[in-house]
Coordinates of C-alpha atoms in Angstrom, one line a residue:
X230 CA 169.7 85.8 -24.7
X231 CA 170.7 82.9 -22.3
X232 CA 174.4 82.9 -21.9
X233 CA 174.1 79.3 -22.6
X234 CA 173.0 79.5 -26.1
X235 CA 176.3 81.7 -27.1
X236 CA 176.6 79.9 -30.4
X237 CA 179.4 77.4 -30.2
X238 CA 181.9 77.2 -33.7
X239 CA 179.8 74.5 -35.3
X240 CA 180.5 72.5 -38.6
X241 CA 177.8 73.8 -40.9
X242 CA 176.7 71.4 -43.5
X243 CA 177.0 72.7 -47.1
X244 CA 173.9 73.7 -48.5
X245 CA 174.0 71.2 -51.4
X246 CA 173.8 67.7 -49.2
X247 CA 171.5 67.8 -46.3
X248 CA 173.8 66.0 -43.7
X249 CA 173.7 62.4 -43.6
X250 CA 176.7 61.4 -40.7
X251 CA 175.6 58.3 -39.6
X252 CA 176.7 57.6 -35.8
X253 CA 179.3 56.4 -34.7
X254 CA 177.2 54.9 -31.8
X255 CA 176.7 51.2 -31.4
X256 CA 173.7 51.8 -29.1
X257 CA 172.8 48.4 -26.9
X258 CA 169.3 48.4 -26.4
X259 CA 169.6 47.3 -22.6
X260 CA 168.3 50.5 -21.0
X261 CA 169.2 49.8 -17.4
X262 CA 172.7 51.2 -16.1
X263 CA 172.7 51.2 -12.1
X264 CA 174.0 54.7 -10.6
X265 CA 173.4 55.4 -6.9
X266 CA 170.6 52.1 -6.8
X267 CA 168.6 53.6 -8.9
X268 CA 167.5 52.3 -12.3
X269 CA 168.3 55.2 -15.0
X270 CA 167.4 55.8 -18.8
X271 CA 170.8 55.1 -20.3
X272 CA 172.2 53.7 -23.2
X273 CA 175.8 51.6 -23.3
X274 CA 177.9 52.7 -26.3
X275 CA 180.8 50.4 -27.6
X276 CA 182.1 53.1 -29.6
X277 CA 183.1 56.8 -28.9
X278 CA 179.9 59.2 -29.4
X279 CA 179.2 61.8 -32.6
X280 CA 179.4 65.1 -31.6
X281 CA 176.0 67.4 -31.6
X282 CA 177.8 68.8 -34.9
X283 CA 177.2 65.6 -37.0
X284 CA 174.3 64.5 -35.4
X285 CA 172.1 62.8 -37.2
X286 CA 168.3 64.4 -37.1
X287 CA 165.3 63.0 -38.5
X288 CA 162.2 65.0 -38.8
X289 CA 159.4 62.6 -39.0
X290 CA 155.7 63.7 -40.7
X291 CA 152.5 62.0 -41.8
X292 CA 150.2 63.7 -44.9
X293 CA 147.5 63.2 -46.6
X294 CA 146.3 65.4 -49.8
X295 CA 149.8 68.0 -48.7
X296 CA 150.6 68.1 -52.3
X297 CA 151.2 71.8 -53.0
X298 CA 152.9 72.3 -49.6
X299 CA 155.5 69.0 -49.8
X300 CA 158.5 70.9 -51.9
X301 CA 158.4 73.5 -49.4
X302 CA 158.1 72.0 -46.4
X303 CA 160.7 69.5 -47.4
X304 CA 163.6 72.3 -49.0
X305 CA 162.7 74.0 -45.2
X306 CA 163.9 70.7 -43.5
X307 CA 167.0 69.8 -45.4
X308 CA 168.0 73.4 -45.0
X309 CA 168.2 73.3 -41.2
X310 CA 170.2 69.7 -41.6
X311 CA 167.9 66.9 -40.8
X312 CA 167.0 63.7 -43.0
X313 CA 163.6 63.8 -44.1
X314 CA 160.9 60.6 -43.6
X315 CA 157.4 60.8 -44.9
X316 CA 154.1 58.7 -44.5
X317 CA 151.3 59.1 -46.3
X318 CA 147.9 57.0 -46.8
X319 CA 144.1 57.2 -49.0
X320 CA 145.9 60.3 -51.4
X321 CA 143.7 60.8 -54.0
X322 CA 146.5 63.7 -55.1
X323 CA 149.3 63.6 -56.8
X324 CA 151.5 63.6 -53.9
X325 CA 152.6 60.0 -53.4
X326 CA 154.1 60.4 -56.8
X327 CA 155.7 63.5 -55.5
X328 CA 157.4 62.1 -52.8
X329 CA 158.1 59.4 -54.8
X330 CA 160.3 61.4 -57.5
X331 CA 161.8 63.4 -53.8
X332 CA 162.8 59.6 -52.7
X333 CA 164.3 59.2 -55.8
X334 CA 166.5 61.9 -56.0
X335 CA 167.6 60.7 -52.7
X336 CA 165.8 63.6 -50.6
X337 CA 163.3 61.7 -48.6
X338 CA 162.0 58.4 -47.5
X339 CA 158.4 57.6 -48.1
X340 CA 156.1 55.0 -46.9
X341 CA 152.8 54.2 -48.0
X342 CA 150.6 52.5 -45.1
X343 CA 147.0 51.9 -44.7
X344 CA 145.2 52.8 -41.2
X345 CA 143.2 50.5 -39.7
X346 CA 139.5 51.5 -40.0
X347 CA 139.0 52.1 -35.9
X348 CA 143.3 54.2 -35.6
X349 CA 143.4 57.5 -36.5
X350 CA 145.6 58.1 -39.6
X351 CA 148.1 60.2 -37.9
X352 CA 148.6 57.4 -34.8
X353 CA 148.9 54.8 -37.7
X354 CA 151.3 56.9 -39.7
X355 CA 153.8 57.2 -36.6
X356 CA 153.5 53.9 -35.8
X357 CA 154.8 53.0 -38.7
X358 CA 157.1 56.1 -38.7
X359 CA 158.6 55.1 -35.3
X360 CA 159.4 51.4 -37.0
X361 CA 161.2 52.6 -39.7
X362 CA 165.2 52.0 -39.9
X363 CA 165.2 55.6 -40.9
X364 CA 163.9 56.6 -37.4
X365 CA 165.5 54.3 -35.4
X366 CA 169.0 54.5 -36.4
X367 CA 168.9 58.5 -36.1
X368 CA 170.3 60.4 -33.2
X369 CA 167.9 63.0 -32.9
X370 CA 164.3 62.9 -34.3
X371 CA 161.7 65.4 -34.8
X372 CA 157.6 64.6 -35.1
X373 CA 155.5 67.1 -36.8
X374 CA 153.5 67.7 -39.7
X375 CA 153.4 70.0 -42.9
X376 CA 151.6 73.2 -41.8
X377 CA 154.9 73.3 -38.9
X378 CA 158.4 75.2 -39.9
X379 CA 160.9 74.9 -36.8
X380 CA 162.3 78.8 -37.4
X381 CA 165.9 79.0 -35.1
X382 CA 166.8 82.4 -34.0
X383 CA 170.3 81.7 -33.1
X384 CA 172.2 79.5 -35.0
X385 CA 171.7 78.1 -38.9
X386 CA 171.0 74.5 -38.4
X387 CA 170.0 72.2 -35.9
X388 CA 172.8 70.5 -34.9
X389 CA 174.1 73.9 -34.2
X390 CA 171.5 74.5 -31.6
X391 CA 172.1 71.2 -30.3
X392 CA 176.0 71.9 -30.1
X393 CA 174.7 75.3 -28.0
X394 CA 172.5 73.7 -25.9
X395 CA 173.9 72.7 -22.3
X396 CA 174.0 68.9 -21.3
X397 CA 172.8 66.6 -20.7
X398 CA 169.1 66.4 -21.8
X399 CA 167.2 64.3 -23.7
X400 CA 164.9 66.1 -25.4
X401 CA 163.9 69.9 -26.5
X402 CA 160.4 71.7 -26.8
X403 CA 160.0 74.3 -29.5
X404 CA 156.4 76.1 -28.7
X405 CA 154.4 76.9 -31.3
X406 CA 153.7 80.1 -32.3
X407 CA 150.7 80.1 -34.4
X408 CA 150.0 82.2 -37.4
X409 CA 146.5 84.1 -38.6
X410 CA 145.2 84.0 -41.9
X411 CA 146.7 87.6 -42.1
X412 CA 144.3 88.9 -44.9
X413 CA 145.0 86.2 -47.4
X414 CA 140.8 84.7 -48.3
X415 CA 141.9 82.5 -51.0
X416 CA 144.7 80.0 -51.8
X417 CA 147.0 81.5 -53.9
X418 CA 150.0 79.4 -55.1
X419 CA 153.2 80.9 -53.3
X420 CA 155.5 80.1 -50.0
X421 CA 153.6 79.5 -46.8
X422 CA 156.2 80.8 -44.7
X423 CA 156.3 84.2 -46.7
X424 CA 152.9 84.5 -47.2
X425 CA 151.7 84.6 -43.8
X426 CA 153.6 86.9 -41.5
X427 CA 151.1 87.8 -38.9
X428 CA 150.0 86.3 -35.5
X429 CA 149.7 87.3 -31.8
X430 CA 151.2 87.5 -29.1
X431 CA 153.8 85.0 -27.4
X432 CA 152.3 83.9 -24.7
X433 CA 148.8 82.9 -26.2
X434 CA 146.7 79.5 -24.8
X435 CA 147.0 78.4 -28.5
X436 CA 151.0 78.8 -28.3
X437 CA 150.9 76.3 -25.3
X438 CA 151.7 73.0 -27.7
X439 CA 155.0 72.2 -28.9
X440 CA 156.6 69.6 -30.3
X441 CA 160.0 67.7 -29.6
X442 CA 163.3 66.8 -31.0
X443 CA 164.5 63.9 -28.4
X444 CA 167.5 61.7 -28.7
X445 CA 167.5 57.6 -28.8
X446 CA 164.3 57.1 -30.2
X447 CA 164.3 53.4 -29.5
X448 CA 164.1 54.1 -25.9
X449 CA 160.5 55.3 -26.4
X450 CA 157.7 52.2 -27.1
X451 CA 155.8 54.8 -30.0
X452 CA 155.6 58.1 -31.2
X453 CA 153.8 60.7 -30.6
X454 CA 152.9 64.4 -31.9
X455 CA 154.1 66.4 -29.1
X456 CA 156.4 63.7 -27.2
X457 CA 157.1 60.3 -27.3
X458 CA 155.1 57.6 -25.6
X459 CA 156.3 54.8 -22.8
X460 CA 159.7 55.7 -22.2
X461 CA 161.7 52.2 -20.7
X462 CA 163.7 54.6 -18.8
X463 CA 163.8 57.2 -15.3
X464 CA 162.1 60.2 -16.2
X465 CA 163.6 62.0 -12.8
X466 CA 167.9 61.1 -13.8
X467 CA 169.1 64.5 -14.9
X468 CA 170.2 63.1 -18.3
X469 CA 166.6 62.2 -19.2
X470 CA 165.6 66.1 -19.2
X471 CA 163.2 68.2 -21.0
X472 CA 164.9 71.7 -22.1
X473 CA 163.2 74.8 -24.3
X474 CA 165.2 75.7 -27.0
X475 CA 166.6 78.4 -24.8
X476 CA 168.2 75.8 -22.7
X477 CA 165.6 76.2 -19.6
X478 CA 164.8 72.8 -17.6
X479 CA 160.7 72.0 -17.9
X480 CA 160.6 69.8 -14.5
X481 CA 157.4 68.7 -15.0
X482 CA 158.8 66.2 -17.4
X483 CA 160.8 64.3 -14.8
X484 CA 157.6 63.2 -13.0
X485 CA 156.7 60.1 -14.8
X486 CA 153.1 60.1 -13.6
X487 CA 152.7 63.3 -15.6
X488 CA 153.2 62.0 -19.4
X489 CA 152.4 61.7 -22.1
X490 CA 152.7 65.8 -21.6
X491 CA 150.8 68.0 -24.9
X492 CA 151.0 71.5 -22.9
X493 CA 153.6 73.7 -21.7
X494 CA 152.8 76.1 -18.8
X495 CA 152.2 79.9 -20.1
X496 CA 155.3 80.4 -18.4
X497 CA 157.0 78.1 -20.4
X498 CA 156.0 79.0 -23.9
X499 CA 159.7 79.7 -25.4
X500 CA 160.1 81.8 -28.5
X501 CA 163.4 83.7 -28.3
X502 CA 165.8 81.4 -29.5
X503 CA 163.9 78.8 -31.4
X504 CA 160.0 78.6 -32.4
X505 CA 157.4 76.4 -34.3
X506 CA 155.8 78.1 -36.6
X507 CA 152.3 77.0 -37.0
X508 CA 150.2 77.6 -40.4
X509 CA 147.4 75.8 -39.3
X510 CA 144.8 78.0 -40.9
X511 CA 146.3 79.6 -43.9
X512 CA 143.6 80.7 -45.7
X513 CA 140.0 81.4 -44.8
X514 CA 139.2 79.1 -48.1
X515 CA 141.7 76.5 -47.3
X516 CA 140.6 76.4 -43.3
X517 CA 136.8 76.6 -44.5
X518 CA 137.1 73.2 -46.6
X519 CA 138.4 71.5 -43.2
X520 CA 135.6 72.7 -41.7
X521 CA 133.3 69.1 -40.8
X522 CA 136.2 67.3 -41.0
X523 CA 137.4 64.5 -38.6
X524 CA 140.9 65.1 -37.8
X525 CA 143.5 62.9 -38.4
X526 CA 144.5 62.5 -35.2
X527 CA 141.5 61.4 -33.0
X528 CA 138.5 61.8 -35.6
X529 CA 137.5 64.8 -33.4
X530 CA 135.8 67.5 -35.2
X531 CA 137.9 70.0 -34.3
X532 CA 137.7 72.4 -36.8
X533 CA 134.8 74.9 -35.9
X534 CA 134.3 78.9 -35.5
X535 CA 135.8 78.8 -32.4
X536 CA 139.0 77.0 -33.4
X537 CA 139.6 80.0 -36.0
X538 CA 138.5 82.2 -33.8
X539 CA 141.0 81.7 -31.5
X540 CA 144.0 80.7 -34.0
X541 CA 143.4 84.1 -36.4
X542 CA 145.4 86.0 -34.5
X543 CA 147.1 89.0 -36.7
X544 CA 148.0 91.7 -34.5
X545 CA 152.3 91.1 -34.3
X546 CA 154.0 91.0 -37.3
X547 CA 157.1 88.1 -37.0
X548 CA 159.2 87.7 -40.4
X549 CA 161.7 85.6 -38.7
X550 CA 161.6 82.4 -40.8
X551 CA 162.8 85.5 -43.8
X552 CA 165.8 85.7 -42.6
X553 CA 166.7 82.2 -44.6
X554 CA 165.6 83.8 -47.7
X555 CA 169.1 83.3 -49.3
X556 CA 169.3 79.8 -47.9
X557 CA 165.9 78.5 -48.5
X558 CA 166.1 79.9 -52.0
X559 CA 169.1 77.9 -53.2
X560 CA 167.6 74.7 -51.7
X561 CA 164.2 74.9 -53.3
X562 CA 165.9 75.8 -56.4
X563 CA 167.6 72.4 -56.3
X564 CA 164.3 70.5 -54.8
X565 CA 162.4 72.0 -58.0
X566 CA 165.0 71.0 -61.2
X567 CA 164.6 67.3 -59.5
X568 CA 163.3 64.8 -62.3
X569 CA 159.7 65.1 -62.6
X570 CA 159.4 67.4 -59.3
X571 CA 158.5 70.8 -60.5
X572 CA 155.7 68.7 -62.5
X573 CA 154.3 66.9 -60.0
X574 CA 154.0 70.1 -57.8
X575 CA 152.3 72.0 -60.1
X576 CA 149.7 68.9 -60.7
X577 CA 149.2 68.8 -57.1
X578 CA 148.6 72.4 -57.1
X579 CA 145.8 71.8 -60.0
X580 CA 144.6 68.8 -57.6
X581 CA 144.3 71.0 -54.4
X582 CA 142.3 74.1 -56.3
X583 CA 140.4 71.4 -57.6
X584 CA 139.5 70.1 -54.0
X585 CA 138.5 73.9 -53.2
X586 CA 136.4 74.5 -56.4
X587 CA 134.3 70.9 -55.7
X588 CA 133.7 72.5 -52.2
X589 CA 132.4 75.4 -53.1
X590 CA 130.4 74.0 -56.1
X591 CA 132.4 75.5 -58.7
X592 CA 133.7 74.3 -62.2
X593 CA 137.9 74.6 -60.9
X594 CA 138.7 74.1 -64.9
X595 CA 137.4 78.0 -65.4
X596 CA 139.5 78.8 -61.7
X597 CA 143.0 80.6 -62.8
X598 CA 144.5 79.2 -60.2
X599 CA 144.2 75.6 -62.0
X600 CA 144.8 76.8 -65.1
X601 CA 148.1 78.1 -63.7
X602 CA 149.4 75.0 -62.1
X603 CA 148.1 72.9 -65.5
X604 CA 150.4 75.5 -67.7
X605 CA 153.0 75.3 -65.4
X606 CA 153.0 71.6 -65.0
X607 CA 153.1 71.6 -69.1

């Protein structure tokens, strides 16, 4: 491993409050210090700055119809020590009311926003994402969406890997490493990260995406799903950098003519000390009701036989993300004895086999899978 990322003594936070240190940063937004003549992308602080130990992270998503996957994806989040901030628009599942009961229990924040008919759900959602107090009052802020689980090798939490990471830099790409269906045909209600274990190899064309946790979020006009758009400052001053989790320098990020930048370089693609697992198929049943469907981010249809072909990968076997059993457990334990939480899960567990059923022409009221989530939802 680099000898950079020899795990520093961080302050872990307890596994019963997700971290909420607010900075002690009083950022003034007037990006332009002078160094050398030359205009750079900093920020002027009144106050002394948080360490990377209490640094508050925000990951950012937007859903639609997630229901059965929310509890999860959110227990997986507040694990690794970030704040959580959800939009969501046109649900016809239980899941508003869902995040709802999360925001509640003072878990989550959710916004409800409404695209405009010609803006792809996903650019509206992190517009509106990128407005929000939540996001631009954090220190560190993470895009990506519900089928993604950031899986750190190294340390427990995020602002640990920050706290290992060498300065300065301004943000950090985690590479995807995308998962295969692995055998499972149907939707079965479970874990997503423990039910699909298999992919290939590192270095795969599809493993070329990543997404980004960058600092000062205000600095950047919008959001965006891999990076963040129209940055006011100088992409080429050494504190503006683009690391891998590993603590490698990407230098194509500090030619400004070369954003917004979706793709890392084979060479690039990063796994051994953080990764982003990718469940973008899960199941053959679950990926074949996508199948003709505009996606949310460009209304592309993007989901044909050659996009699984070249996803459902299962020849590597990577149980990483299992070694936060005993973690994960205890958090998702406390997400599900919420008020009203297990019940809403289980309803939009009844919702989503009900989606499958109606896609396949079947009655889902005679599927055990709904009868299951109806039971269990009492």
């Amino acid at each position: 491993m680099n000898a950079s990322l020899k795990v520093k003594a961080a302050i872990e936070p307890t596994i019963n409050s997700a971290p909420r240190v607010l900075s002690e940063i009083c950022m003034t937004q007037a990006v332009a210090a002078k160094d050398d003549g030359r205009q750079r992308g900093l920020l002027v602080f009144t106050t002394a700055m948080t360490t990377h130990e209490s640094s508050d992270c925000v990951v950012a998503a937007a859903m639609r119809n997630e229901g059965p996957f929310i509890v999860e994806w959110v227990a997986w989040y507040r694990m690794l020590g970030f704040r959580i901030i959800v939009a969501t628009n046109d649900c016809t599942d239980h899941s508003p009311a869902l995040l709802d009961a999360l925001q509640d229990a003072g878990w989550v924040k959710h916004i409800k926003h409404t695209p405009r008919p010609d803006l792809p759900p996903k650019i509206s959602a992190h517009r509106v994402l990128h407005d929000s107090d939540t996001v631009r009052r954090a220190d560190w802020v993470l895009v990506c969406d519900v089928d993604e689980f950031l899986v750190l090798h190294a340390t427990d939490t995020i602002q640990g890997l920050l706290a290992a990471l060498p300065s300065p830099f301004l943000g950090v790409a985690f590479s995807w490493k995308t998962f295969g269906i692995g055998g499972w045909q149907r939707y079965q209600p479970g874990l997503t990260h423990r039910q699909f274990k298999r992919c290939g190899l590192s270095n795969l064309l599809v493993n070329r995406p990543f997404k980004s946790l960058y600092r000062y979020p205000t600095v950047f006009r919008r959001m965006g799903a891999h990076t963040p758009h129209e940055f006011s400052g100088d992409w080429a001053a050494p504190e503006n950098a683009w690391i891998t989790a590993d603590g490698r320098p990407l230098p194509r990020f500090a030619q400004a003519d070369a954003h917004p930048i979706r793709f890392l370089a084979q060479d690039e693609i990063s796994h051994e000390t953080a990764q982003m697992n990718h469940y973008v198929l899960r199941s053959a049943e679950h990926f074949d009701m996508k199948r003709g469907t505009p996606s949310a981010s460009a209304f592309k249809d993007r989901y044909t036989d050659d996009f699984f072909k070249r996803r459902n990968r299962n020849g590597m076997v990577d149980q990483s993300a299992l070694r936060f059993t005993d973690q994960f457990d205890a958090i998702h334990a406390q997400a599900m004895a919420l008020p009203d939480v297990q019940r809403l899960h289980h309803l939009c567990g009844a919702d989503y086999v009900a989606r499958l059923a109606a896609h396949q022409g079947k009655d889902h009221r005679s599927d055990p899978r709904w009868q299951f989530h109806m039971e269990s939802a009492g």
